[in-house]
């Protein structure tokens, strides 16, 4: 699915959250092997908040302020 479809899923971004769980299970909970899927979830959640505002909620997304912090931390890690 693409970003548009994942935003329209119930709850929003749920397919991306499920993909992370599947990846973690298949890789003995090694988060490094699923990093690209975490980034994809954060991309979806960021688009969700841009579309519906920071007070919107989705069971698949962290709160908007935490999402932005986690995205910044991940970007900082990549830039090291």
mmCIF file with all atom_site columns, C-alpha atoms in Angstrom:
data_model
loop_
_atom_site.group_PDB
_atom_site.id
_atom_site.type_symbol
_atom_site.label_atom_id
_atom_site.label_alt_id
_atom_site.label_comp_id
_atom_site.label_asym_id
_atom_site.label_entity_id
_atom_site.label_seq_id
_atom_site.pdbx_PDB_ins_code
_atom_site.Cartn_x
_atom_site.Cartn_y
_atom_site.Cartn_z
_atom_site.occupancy
_atom_site.B_iso_or_equiv
_atom_site.pdbx_formal_charge
_atom_site.auth_seq_id
_atom_site.auth_comp_id
_atom_site.auth_asym_id
_atom_site.auth_atom_id
_atom_site.pdbx_PDB_model_num
ATOM 1  C CA . UNK A 1 1  ? 0.000  0.000   0.000  1.00 0.00 ? 1  UNK A CA 1
ATOM 2  C CA . UNK A 1 2  ? 1.003  3.580   -0.526 1.00 0.00 ? 2  UNK A CA 1
ATOM 3  C CA . UNK A 1 3  ? 0.921  6.497   1.864  1.00 0.00 ? 3  UNK A CA 1
ATOM 4  C CA . UNK A 1 4  ? -2.571 7.601   0.790  1.00 0.00 ? 4  UNK A CA 1
ATOM 5  C CA . UNK A 1 5  ? -4.041 4.140   1.404  1.00 0.00 ? 5  UNK A CA 1
ATOM 6  C CA . UNK A 1 6  ? -2.236 3.768   4.729  1.00 0.00 ? 6  UNK A CA 1
ATOM 7  C CA . UNK A 1 7  ? -3.563 7.161   5.878  1.00 0.00 ? 7  UNK A CA 1
ATOM 8  C CA . UNK A 1 8  ? -7.102 6.037   5.040  1.00 0.00 ? 8  UNK A CA 1
ATOM 9  C CA . UNK A 1 9  ? -6.820 2.674   6.807  1.00 0.00 ? 9  UNK A CA 1
ATOM 10 C CA . UNK A 1 10 ? -8.615 2.118   10.112 1.00 0.00 ? 10 UNK A CA 1
ATOM 11 C CA . UNK A 1 11 ? -6.822 3.104   12.291 1.00 0.00 ? 11 UNK A CA 1
ATOM 12 C CA . UNK A 1 12 ? -4.603 5.387   10.193 1.00 0.00 ? 12 UNK A CA 1
ATOM 13 C CA . UNK A 1 13 ? -1.106 4.003   9.480  1.00 0.00 ? 13 UNK A CA 1
ATOM 14 C CA . UNK A 1 14 ? -2.064 0.600   10.910 1.00 0.00 ? 14 UNK A CA 1
ATOM 15 C CA . UNK A 1 15 ? -0.615 -1.447  8.003  1.00 0.00 ? 15 UNK A CA 1
ATOM 16 C CA . UNK A 1 16 ? 2.785  0.140   8.635  1.00 0.00 ? 16 UNK A CA 1
ATOM 17 C CA . UNK A 1 17 ? 2.637  -0.596  12.368 1.00 0.00 ? 17 UNK A CA 1
ATOM 18 C CA . UNK A 1 18 ? 1.743  -4.217  11.589 1.00 0.00 ? 18 UNK A CA 1
ATOM 19 C CA . UNK A 1 19 ? 4.660  -4.469  9.161  1.00 0.00 ? 19 UNK A CA 1
ATOM 20 C CA . UNK A 1 20 ? 7.022  -3.478  11.991 1.00 0.00 ? 20 UNK A CA 1
ATOM 21 C CA . UNK A 1 21 ? 5.593  -6.163  14.270 1.00 0.00 ? 21 UNK A CA 1
ATOM 22 C CA . UNK A 1 22 ? 5.917  -8.808  11.539 1.00 0.00 ? 22 UNK A CA 1
ATOM 23 C CA . UNK A 1 23 ? 9.496  -7.756  10.821 1.00 0.00 ? 23 UNK A CA 1
ATOM 24 C CA . UNK A 1 24 ? 10.485 -7.793  14.487 1.00 0.00 ? 24 UNK A CA 1
ATOM 25 C CA . UNK A 1 25 ? 8.984  -11.260 14.936 1.00 0.00 ? 25 UNK A CA 1
ATOM 26 C CA . UNK A 1 26 ? 10.805 -12.618 11.874 1.00 0.00 ? 26 UNK A CA 1
ATOM 27 C CA . UNK A 1 27 ? 14.119 -11.051 12.946 1.00 0.00 ? 27 UNK A CA 1
ATOM 28 C CA . UNK A 1 28 ? 14.203 -12.094 16.599 1.00 0.00 ? 28 UNK A CA 1
ATOM 29 C CA . UNK A 1 29 ? 13.269 -8.544  17.702 1.00 0.00 ? 29 UNK A CA 1
ATOM 30 C CA . UNK A 1 30 ? 16.380 -7.013  16.146 1.00 0.00 ? 30 UNK A CA 1
ATOM 31 C CA . UNK A 1 31 ? 15.159 -3.428  15.623 1.00 0.00 ? 31 UNK A CA 1
ATOM 32 C CA . UNK A 1 32 ? 18.064 -2.569  13.302 1.00 0.00 ? 32 UNK A CA 1
ATOM 33 C CA . UNK A 1 33 ? 16.695 -4.990  10.691 1.00 0.00 ? 33 UNK A CA 1
ATOM 34 C CA . UNK A 1 34 ? 13.331 -3.206  10.728 1.00 0.00 ? 34 UNK A CA 1
ATOM 35 C CA . UNK A 1 35 ? 14.554 0.382   10.809 1.00 0.00 ? 35 UNK A CA 1
ATOM 36 C CA . UNK A 1 36 ? 13.236 1.144   7.312  1.00 0.00 ? 36 UNK A CA 1
ATOM 37 C CA . UNK A 1 37 ? 9.748  0.120   8.415  1.00 0.00 ? 37 UNK A CA 1
ATOM 38 C CA . UNK A 1 38 ? 9.931  2.347   11.496 1.00 0.00 ? 38 UNK A CA 1
ATOM 39 C CA . UNK A 1 39 ? 10.851 5.238   9.214  1.00 0.00 ? 39 UNK A CA 1
ATOM 40 C CA . UNK A 1 40 ? 7.875  4.357   6.984  1.00 0.00 ? 40 UNK A CA 1
ATOM 41 C CA . UNK A 1 41 ? 5.514  4.403   9.984  1.00 0.00 ? 41 UNK A CA 1
ATOM 42 C CA . UNK A 1 42 ? 6.864  7.758   11.107 1.00 0.00 ? 42 UNK A CA 1
ATOM 43 C CA . UNK A 1 43 ? 6.422  9.111   7.567  1.00 0.00 ? 43 UNK A CA 1
ATOM 44 C CA . UNK A 1 44 ? 2.783  8.014   7.628  1.00 0.00 ? 44 UNK A CA 1
ATOM 45 C CA . UNK A 1 45 ? 2.169  9.400   11.115 1.00 0.00 ? 45 UNK A CA 1
ATOM 46 C CA . UNK A 1 46 ? 3.763  12.711  10.171 1.00 0.00 ? 46 UNK A CA 1
ATOM 47 C CA . UNK A 1 47 ? 1.454  12.952  7.146  1.00 0.00 ? 47 UNK A CA 1
ATOM 48 C CA . UNK A 1 48 ? -1.492 12.023  9.406  1.00 0.00 ? 48 UNK A CA 1
ATOM 49 C CA . UNK A 1 49 ? -0.744 14.918  11.770 1.00 0.00 ? 49 UNK A CA 1
ATOM 50 C CA . UNK A 1 50 ? -0.183 17.312  8.872  1.00 0.00 ? 50 UNK A CA 1
ATOM 51 C CA . UNK A 1 51 ? -3.593 16.378  7.488  1.00 0.00 ? 51 UNK A CA 1
ATOM 52 C CA . UNK A 1 52 ? -5.631 16.229  10.720 1.00 0.00 ? 52 UNK A CA 1
ATOM 53 C CA . UNK A 1 53 ? -3.683 18.394  13.164 1.00 0.00 ? 53 UNK A CA 1
ATOM 54 C CA . UNK A 1 54 ? -1.533 17.630  16.203 1.00 0.00 ? 54 UNK A CA 1
ATOM 55 C CA . UNK A 1 55 ? -4.525 16.776  18.407 1.00 0.00 ? 55 UNK A CA 1
ATOM 56 C CA . UNK A 1 56 ? -5.678 13.930  16.154 1.00 0.00 ? 56 UNK A CA 1
ATOM 57 C CA . UNK A 1 57 ? -5.123 10.401  17.426 1.00 0.00 ? 57 UNK A CA 1
ATOM 58 C CA . UNK A 1 58 ? -4.312 7.039   15.895 1.00 0.00 ? 58 UNK A CA 1
ATOM 59 C CA . UNK A 1 59 ? -3.552 3.892   17.869 1.00 0.00 ? 59 UNK A CA 1
ATOM 60 C CA . UNK A 1 60 ? -0.706 3.268   15.411 1.00 0.00 ? 60 UNK A CA 1
ATOM 61 C CA . UNK A 1 61 ? 1.064  6.616   15.932 1.00 0.00 ? 61 UNK A CA 1
ATOM 62 C CA . UNK A 1 62 ? 2.868  8.228   18.853 1.00 0.00 ? 62 UNK A CA 1
ATOM 63 C CA . UNK A 1 63 ? 1.616  11.665  19.887 1.00 0.00 ? 63 UNK A CA 1
ATOM 64 C CA . UNK A 1 64 ? 2.698  14.408  17.475 1.00 0.00 ? 64 UNK A CA 1
ATOM 65 C CA . UNK A 1 65 ? 5.307  15.930  19.806 1.00 0.00 ? 65 UNK A CA 1
ATOM 66 C CA . UNK A 1 66 ? 6.886  12.534  20.540 1.00 0.00 ? 66 UNK A CA 1
ATOM 67 C CA . UNK A 1 67 ? 6.816  11.628  16.847 1.00 0.00 ? 67 UNK A CA 1
ATOM 68 C CA . UNK A 1 68 ? 8.761  14.764  15.950 1.00 0.00 ? 68 UNK A CA 1
ATOM 69 C CA . UNK A 1 69 ? 11.287 14.087  18.703 1.00 0.00 ? 69 UNK A CA 1
ATOM 70 C CA . UNK A 1 70 ? 11.786 10.481  17.532 1.00 0.00 ? 70 UNK A CA 1
ATOM 71 C CA . UNK A 1 71 ? 12.133 11.595  13.900 1.00 0.00 ? 71 UNK A CA 1
ATOM 72 C CA . UNK A 1 72 ? 14.754 14.168  14.898 1.00 0.00 ? 72 UNK A CA 1
ATOM 73 C CA . UNK A 1 73 ? 16.650 11.588  16.979 1.00 0.00 ? 73 UNK A CA 1
ATOM 74 C CA . UNK A 1 74 ? 16.672 9.123   14.081 1.00 0.00 ? 74 UNK A CA 1
ATOM 75 C CA . UNK A 1 75 ? 17.886 11.821  11.687 1.00 0.00 ? 75 UNK A CA 1
ATOM 76 C CA . UNK A 1 76 ? 20.631 12.858  14.129 1.00 0.00 ? 76 UNK A CA 1
ATOM 77 C CA . UNK A 1 77 ? 21.734 9.201   14.399 1.00 0.00 ? 77 UNK A CA 1
ATOM 78 C CA . UNK A 1 78 ? 22.031 8.963   10.610 1.00 0.00 ? 78 UNK A CA 1
ATOM 79 C CA . UNK A 1 79 ? 24.096 12.153  10.449 1.00 0.00 ? 79 UNK A CA 1
ATOM 80 C CA . UNK A 1 80 ? 26.745 10.868  12.862 1.00 0.00 ? 80 UNK A CA 1
#
